Coordinates of C-alpha atoms in Angstrom, one line a residue:
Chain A
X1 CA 21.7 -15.6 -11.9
X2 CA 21.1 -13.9 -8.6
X3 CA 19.0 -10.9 -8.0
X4 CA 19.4 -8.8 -4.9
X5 CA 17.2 -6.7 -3.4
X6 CA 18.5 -3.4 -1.8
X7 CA 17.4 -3.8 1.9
X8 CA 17.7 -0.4 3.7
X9 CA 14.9 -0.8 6.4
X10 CA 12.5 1.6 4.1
X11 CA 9.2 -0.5 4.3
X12 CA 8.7 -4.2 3.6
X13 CA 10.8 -6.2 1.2
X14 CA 8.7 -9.4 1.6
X15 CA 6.1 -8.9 -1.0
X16 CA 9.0 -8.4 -4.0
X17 CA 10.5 -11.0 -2.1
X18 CA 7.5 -13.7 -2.6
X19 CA 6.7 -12.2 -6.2
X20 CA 10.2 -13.0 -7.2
X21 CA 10.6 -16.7 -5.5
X22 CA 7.3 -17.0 -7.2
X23 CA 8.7 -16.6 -10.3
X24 CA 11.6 -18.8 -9.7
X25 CA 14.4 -16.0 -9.4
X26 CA 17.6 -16.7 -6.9
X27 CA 17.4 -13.6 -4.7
X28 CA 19.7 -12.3 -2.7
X29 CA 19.2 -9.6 0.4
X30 CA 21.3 -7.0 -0.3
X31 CA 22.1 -5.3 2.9
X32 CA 25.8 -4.4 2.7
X33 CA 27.8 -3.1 -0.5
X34 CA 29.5 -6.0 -0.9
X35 CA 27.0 -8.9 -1.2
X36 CA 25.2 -5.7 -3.1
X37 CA 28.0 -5.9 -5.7
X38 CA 28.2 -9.4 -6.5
X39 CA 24.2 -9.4 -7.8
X40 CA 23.9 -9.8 -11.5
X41 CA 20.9 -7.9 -11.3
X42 CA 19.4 -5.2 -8.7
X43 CA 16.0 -4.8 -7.4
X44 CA 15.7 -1.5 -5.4
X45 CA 12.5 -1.3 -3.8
X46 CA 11.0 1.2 -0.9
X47 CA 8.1 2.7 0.4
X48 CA 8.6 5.6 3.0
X49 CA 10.2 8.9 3.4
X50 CA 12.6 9.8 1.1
X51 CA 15.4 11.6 3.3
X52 CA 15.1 9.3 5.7
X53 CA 15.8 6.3 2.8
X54 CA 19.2 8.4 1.9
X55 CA 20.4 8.7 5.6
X56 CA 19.8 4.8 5.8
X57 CA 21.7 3.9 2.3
X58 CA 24.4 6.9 3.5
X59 CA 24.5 5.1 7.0
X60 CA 25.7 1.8 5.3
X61 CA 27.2 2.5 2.3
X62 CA 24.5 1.0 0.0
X63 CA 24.6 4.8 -1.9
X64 CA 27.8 4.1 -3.8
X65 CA 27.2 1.1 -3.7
X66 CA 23.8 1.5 -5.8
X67 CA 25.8 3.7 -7.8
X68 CA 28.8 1.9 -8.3
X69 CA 26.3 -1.1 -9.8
X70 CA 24.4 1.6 -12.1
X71 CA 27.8 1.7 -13.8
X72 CA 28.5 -1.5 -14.3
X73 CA 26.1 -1.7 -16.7
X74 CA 24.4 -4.5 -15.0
X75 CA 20.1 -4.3 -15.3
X76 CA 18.6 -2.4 -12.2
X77 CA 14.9 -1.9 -11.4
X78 CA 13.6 0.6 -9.1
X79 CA 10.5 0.2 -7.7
X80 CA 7.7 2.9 -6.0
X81 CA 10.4 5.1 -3.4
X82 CA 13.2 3.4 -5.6
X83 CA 12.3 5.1 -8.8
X84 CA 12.2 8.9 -6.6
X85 CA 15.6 8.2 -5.1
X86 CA 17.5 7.7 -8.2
X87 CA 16.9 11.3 -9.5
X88 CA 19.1 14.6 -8.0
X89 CA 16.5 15.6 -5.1
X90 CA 12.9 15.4 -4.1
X91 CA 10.8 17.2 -2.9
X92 CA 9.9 15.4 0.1
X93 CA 11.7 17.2 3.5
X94 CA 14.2 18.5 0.8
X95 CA 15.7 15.0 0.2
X96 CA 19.6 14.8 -1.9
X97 CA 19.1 11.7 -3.7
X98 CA 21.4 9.7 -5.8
X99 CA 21.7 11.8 -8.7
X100 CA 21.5 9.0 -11.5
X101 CA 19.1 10.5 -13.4
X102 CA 18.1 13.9 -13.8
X103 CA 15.2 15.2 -11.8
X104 CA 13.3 15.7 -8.8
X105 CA 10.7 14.2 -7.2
X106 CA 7.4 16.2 -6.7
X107 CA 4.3 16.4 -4.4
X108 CA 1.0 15.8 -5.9
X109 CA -0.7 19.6 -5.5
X110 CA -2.5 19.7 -2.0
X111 CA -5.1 21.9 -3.3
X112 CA -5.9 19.7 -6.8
X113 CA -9.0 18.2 -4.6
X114 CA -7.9 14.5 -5.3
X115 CA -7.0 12.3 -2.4
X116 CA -3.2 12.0 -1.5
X117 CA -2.0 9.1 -1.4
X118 CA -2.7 8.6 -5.0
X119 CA -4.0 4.6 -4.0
X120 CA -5.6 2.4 -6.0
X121 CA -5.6 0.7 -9.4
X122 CA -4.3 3.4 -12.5
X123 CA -3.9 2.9 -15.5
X124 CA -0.3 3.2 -17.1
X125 CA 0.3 4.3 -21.0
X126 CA 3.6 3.0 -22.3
X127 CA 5.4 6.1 -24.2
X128 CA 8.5 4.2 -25.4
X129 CA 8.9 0.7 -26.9
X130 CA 10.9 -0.4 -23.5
X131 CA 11.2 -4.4 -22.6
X132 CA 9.2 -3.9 -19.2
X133 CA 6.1 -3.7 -21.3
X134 CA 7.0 -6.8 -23.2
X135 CA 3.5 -8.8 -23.3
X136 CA 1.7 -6.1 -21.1
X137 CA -1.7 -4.3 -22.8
X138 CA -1.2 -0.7 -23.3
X139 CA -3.0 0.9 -20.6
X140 CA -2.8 -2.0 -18.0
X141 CA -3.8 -1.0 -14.6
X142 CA -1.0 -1.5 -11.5
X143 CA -1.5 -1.0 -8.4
X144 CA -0.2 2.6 -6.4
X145 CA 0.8 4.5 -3.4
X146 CA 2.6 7.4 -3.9
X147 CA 2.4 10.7 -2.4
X148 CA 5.2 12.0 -4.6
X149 CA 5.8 11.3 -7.9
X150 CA 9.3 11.5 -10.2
X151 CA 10.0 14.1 -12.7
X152 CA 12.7 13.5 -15.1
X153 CA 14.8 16.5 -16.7
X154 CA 14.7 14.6 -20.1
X155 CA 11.4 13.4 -21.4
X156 CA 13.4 11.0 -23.2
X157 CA 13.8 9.1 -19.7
X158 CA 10.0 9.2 -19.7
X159 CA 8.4 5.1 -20.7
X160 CA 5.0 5.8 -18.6
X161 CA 2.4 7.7 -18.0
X162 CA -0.9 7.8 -15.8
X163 CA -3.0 10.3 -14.8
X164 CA -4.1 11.3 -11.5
X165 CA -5.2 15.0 -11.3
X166 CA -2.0 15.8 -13.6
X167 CA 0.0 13.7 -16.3
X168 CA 2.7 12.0 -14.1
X169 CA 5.9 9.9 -15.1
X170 CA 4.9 6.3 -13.6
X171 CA 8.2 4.6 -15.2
X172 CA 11.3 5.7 -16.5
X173 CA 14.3 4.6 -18.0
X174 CA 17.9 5.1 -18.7
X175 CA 20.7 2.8 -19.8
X176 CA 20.6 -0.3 -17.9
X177 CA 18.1 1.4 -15.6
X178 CA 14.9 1.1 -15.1
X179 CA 12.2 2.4 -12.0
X180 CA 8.3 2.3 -11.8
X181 CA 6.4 4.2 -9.3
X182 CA 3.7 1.1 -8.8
X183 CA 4.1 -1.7 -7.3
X184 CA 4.5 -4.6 -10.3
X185 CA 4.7 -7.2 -7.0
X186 CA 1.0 -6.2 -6.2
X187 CA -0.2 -5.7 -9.5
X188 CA -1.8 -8.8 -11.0
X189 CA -0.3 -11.2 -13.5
X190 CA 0.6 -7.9 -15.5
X191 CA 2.8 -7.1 -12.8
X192 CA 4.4 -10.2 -12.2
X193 CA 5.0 -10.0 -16.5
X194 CA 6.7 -6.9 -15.8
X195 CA 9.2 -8.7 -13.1
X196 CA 9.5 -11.6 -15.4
X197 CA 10.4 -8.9 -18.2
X198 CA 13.2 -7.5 -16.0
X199 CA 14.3 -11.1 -15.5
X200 CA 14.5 -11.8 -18.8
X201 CA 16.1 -8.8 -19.6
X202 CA 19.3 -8.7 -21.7
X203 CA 22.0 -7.7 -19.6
Chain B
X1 CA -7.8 7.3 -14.4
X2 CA -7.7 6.0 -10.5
X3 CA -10.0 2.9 -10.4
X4 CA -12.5 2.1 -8.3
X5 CA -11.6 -1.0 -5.8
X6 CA -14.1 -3.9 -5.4
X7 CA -12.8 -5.4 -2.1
X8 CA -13.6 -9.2 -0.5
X9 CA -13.6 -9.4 2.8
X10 CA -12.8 -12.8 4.8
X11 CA -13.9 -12.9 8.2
X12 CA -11.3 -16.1 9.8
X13 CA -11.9 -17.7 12.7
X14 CA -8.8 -20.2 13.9
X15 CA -7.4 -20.6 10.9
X16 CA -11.3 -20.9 8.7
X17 CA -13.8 -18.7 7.2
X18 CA -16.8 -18.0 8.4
X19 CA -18.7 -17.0 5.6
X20 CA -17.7 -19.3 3.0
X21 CA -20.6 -22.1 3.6
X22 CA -22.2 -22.0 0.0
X23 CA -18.6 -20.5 -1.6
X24 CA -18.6 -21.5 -5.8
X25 CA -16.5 -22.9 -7.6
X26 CA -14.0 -25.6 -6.9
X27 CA -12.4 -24.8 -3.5
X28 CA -12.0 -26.3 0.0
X29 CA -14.9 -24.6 1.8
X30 CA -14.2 -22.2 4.1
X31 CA -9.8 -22.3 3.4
X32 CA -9.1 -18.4 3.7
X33 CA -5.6 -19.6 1.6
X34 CA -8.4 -20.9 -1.4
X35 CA -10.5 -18.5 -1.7
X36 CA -8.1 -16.1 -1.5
X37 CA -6.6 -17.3 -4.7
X38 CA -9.7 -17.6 -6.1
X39 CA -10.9 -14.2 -5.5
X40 CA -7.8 -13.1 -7.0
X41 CA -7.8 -15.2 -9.9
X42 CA -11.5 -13.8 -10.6
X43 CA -10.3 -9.7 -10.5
X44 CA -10.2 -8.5 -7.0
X45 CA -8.4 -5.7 -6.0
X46 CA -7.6 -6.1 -2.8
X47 CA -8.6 -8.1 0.1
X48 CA -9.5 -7.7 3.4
X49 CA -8.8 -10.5 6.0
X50 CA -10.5 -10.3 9.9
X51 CA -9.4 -12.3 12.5
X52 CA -11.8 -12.9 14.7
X53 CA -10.0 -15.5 16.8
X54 CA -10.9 -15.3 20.3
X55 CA -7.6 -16.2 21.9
X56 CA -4.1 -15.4 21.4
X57 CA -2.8 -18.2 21.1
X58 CA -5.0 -19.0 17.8
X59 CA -3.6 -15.8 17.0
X60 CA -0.3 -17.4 15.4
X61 CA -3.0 -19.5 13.2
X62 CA -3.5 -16.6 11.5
X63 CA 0.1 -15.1 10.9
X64 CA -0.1 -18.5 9.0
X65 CA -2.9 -18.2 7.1
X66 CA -1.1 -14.4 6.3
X67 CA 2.2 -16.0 5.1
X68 CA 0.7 -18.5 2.6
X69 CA -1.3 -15.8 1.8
X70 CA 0.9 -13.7 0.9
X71 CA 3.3 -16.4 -1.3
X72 CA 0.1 -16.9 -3.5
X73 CA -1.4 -13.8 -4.3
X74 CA -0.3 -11.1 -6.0
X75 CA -2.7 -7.4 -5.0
X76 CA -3.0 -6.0 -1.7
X77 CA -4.7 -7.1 1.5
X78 CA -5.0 -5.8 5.0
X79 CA -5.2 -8.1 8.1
X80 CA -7.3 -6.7 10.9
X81 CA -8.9 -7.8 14.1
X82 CA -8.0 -7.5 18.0
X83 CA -4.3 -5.9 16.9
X84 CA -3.5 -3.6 19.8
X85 CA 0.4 -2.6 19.5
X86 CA 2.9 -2.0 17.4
X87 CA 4.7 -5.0 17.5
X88 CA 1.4 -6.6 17.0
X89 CA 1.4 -4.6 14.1
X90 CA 5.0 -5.5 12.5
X91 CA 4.2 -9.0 13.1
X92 CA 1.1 -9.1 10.5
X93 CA 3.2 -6.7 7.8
X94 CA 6.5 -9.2 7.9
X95 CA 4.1 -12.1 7.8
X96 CA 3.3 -10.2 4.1
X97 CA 0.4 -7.9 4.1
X98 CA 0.4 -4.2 3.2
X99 CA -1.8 -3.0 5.5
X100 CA -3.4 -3.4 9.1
X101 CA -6.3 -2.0 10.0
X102 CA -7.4 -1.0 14.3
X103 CA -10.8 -0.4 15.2
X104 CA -12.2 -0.8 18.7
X105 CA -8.5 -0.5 20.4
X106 CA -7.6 2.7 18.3
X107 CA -11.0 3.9 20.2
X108 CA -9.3 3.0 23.4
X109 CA -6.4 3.8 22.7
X110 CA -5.6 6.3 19.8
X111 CA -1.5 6.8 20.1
X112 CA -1.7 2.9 18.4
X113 CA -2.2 5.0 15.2
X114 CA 0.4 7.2 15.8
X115 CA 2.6 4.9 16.8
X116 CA 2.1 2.6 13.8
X117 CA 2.0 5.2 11.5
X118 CA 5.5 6.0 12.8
X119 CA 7.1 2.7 12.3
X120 CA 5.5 1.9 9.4
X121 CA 4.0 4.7 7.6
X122 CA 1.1 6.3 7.0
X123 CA -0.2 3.9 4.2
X124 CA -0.2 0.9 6.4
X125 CA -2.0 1.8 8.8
X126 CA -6.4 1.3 8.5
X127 CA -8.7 2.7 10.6
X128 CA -11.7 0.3 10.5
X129 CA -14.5 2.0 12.0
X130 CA -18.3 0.8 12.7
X131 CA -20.9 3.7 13.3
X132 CA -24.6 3.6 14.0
X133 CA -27.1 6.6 13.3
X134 CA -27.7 8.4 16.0
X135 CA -29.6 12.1 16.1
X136 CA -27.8 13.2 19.4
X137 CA -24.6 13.8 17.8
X138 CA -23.1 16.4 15.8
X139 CA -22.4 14.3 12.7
X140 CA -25.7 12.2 13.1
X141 CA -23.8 9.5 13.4
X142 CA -22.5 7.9 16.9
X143 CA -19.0 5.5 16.6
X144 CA -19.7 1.7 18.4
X145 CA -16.9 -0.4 19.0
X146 CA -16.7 -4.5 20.1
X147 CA -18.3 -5.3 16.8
X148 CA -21.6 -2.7 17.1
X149 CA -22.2 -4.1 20.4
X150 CA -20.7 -0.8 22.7
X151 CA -21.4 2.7 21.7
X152 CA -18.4 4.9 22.3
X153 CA -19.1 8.8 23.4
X154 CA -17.1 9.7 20.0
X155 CA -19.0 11.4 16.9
X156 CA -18.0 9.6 13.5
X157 CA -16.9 12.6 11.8
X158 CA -14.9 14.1 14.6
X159 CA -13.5 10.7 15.1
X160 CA -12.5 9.9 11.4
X161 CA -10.7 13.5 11.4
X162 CA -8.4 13.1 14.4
X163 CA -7.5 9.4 13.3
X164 CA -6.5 11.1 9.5
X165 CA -4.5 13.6 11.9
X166 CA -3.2 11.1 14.1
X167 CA -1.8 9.5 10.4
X168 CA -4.4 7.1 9.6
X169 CA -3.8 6.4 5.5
X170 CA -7.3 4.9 4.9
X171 CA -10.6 4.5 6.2
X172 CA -13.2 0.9 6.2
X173 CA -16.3 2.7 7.1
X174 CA -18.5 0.3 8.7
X175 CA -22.6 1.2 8.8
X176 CA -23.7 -0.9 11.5
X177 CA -27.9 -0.3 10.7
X178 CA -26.7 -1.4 6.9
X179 CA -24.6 -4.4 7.8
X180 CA -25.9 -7.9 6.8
X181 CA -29.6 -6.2 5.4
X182 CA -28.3 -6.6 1.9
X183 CA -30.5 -4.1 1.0
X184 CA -27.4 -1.8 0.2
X185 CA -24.9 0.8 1.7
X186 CA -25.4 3.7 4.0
X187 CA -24.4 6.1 1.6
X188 CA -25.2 9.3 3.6
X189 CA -22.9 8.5 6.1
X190 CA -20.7 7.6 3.8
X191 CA -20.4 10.8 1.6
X192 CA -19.9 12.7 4.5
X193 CA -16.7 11.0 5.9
X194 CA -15.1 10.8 2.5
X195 CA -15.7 14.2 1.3
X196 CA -14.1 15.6 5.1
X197 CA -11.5 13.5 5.0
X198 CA -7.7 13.4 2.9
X199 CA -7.5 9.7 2.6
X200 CA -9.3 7.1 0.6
X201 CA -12.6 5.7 2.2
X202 CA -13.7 2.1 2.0
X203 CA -17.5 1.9 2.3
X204 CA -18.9 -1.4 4.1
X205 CA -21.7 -3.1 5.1
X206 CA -25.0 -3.7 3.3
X207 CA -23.9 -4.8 0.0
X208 CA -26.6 -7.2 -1.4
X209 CA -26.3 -6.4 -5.3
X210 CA -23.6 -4.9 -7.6
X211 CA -26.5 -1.8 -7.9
X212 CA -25.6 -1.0 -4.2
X213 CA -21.8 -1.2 -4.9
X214 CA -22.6 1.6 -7.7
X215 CA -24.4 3.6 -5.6
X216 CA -22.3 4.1 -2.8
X217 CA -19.0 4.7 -5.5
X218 CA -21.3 6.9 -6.8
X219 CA -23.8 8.9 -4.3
X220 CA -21.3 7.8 -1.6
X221 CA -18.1 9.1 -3.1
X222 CA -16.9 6.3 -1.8
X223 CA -13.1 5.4 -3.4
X224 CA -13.5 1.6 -2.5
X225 CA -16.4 -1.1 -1.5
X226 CA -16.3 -4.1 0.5
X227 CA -18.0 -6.9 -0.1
X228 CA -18.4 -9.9 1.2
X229 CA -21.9 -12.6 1.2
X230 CA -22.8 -11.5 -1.8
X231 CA -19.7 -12.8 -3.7
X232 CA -19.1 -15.7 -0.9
X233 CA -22.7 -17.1 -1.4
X234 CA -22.4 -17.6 -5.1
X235 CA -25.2 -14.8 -6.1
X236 CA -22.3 -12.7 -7.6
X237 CA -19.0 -13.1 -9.1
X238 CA -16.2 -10.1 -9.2
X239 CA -16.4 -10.1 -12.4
X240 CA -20.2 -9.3 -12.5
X241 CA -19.7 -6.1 -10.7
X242 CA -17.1 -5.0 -12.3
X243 CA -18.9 -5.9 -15.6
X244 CA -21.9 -4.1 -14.3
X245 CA -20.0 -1.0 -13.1
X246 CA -17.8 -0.6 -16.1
X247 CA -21.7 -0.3 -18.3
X248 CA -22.5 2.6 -15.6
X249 CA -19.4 4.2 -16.7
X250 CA -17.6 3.8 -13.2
X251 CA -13.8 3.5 -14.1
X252 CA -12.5 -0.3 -12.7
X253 CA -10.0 -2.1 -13.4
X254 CA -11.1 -5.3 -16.0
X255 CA -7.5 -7.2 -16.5
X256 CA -7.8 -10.6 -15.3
X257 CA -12.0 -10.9 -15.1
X258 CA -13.0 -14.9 -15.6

């Protein structure tokens, strides 16, 4: 089994990279649709500006792609930028994104008084039975840094929660989809579960 | 609830630690790569690695010592320590850290935190910072650069401002007068650069016992504190201030305490 991971110049890949040959998994960099396509699973990862990550995925072809893969029913993970890019828009320099799920991607409120970026260690209250949380405590801590946070239309996309000045979705799900705003590959042995989980995964 | 961080900080010369003469447990003395792992295995947060290798060529020693680093442990950590451009930079974040944090050449030279905070984002990029009391300035507090050893014209406060403006996505606030005492943070100066400032501020220097950690996450509204002798000596263990911490009601994170 390979997994690739979408490589589309937003930020550094190598820390999911080690977390993942650390775990054993075949990866696979994903840099053009078509070695994109033949994954059997998708990692789609990113830190960064989120109009700037849909002119680089527009630029080489990696949006359908993504897309295309969604529908194939195969398991996809999106991680921190990759969980904001897979709803309609954000918020962030008025960003189109992908459109798989429904929702936007908000700005934490300038004025709440909190510190943006949200960074740190927060806590993260699973709100569905969903396999990432297989063998996790409810209300693990994983590590974050997020300026913007997603939104779904449907709370029944919602899996996460954490709190950081207001309630704020931290993973999501739908179909063979799956994104968390944290970073699992720099959270602890609870993160590395989490990957394992999605490794596991039924497909 | 966002957690408090309880940082280690590893001070490597060519390729060793300096710190790590009377380090517990069952580790190669003074291997950055081992107690590294072991810090992580006891519940740190994040890490913190200086290199404060003289020449350059000992430089590639520590991309190294980042690498392996980086395939065996699984939170954050920042590499610091003579980096003066950007590809200097870009060579420390695809060797596997997160972050890297400028100090005295950001003084000389602030576009470096533009410039990184361009390529990389604002999140990468640290501002370490050392600063000595000093009545003469507007803040109180005068910034020193070359380790403490040259005072800079440049107010703390001002200084920590424009660097947040100029994109800098954290702040390791250094107290020079606090440093190595042990006899616990500068928490004045530290209360005043993290309430003026946007970003999260690591308070550092002075750390002796996990009461001083609480204080300066407390009095110092500090978001994060360094530490370093106390745990490398063997008087304290992550896990005993976090433990302690947690009973003060400071919110930490507690998965994965030995």
């Amino acid at each position: 089994m390979s997994v690739g991971i979408v490589d589309y110049e937003a930020g550094n890949l190598k820390s999911v990279e080690t977390a993942l040959l650390a775990l054993g998994a075949r990866i696979v960099v994903a840099d053009r649709p078509e070695v994109l396509l033949k994954a059997d699973r998708l990692i789609f990862p990113g830190v960064g500006d989120a109009a700037a990550a849909m002119r680089v995925l527009k630029a080489r072809g990696l949006d359908q792609a993504i897309v295309q893969f969604v529908n194939s029913g195969r398991p996809v993970l999106g991680i921190c930028l990759g969980s904001q890019v897979v709803l309609d828009a954000s918020e962030e320099n008025g960003a189109v994104c992908l459109g798989l799920v429904a929702g936007i991607a908000r700005r934490f409120a300038p004025d709440s008084g909190l510190k943006i970026p949200h960074m740190g260690w927060n806590q993260v209250e699973p709100t569905a039975d969903h396999y990432l949380f297989s063998a996790i405590p409810p209300g693990a801590s994983f590590y974050f840094v997020h300026s913007y946070y997603p939104q779904p239309q449907d709370s029944a996309a919602v899996i996460g929660c954490t709190d950081y000045g207001v309630r704020f979705t931290a993973a999501l799900s739908q179909g063979n989809l799956a994104a968390v705003q944290f970073h699992p590959e720099k959270s602890g042995r609870y993160g590395l579960q989490m990957l394992q989980n999605f490794l596991q995964c039924r497909a | 609830m966002l957690e408090k961080r309880i940082i280690v900080c590893l001070d490597v010369r060519e390729g060793k630690t300096t710190k790590g003469i009377k380090f517990r447990g069952n580790v190669d003395i003074g291997d950055p790569v081992e107690m590294a792992r072991s810090y992580y295995h006891g519940g740190v947060d994040e890490l913190v690695f200086y290199d404060i290798t003289a020449s350059s060529e000992q430089r590639s020693v520590m991309l190294d010592v980042v690498a392996e680093v980086a395939r065996q442990i699984f939170v954050p950590f920042s590499v610091g320590g003579g980096i003066a451009t950007v590809d200097q930079m870009r060579r420390v974040l695809l060797a596997g850290a997160e972050k890297v944090s400028v100090n005295s050449q950001a003084v000389k030279d602030p576009l470096i935190i533009d410039q990184g905070a361009a390529a990389f984002g604002n999140q990468c990029v640290v501002l370490g910072m050392d600063v000595q009391a000093d009545h003469e300035m507007p803040s109180g507090y005068r910034v020193v650069i070359n380790g403490g050893r040259t005072p800079t014209d440049r107010d703390a406060l001002q200084w920590a401002l424009e660097a947040v403006d100029r994109g800098a996505g954290e702040i390791v606030l250094n107290s020079i007068d606090a440093d190595g005492t042990t006899s616990g943070y500068d928490c004045r100066v530290t209360r005043l650069i993290s309430e003026a400032v946007s970003v999260p501020v690591v308070a550092s220097g002075g750390a002796g016992t996990p009461q001083h950690v609480a204080e300066v996450l407390r009095d110092g509204a500090a978001d994060a504190a360094l530490v370093a002798s106390m745990v490398h000596y063997g008087s304290y263990s992550i896990a005993d201030i976090k433990r302690y911490l947690a009973a003060e009601g400071i919110a930490v994170r507690l998965d994965g305490l030995v």
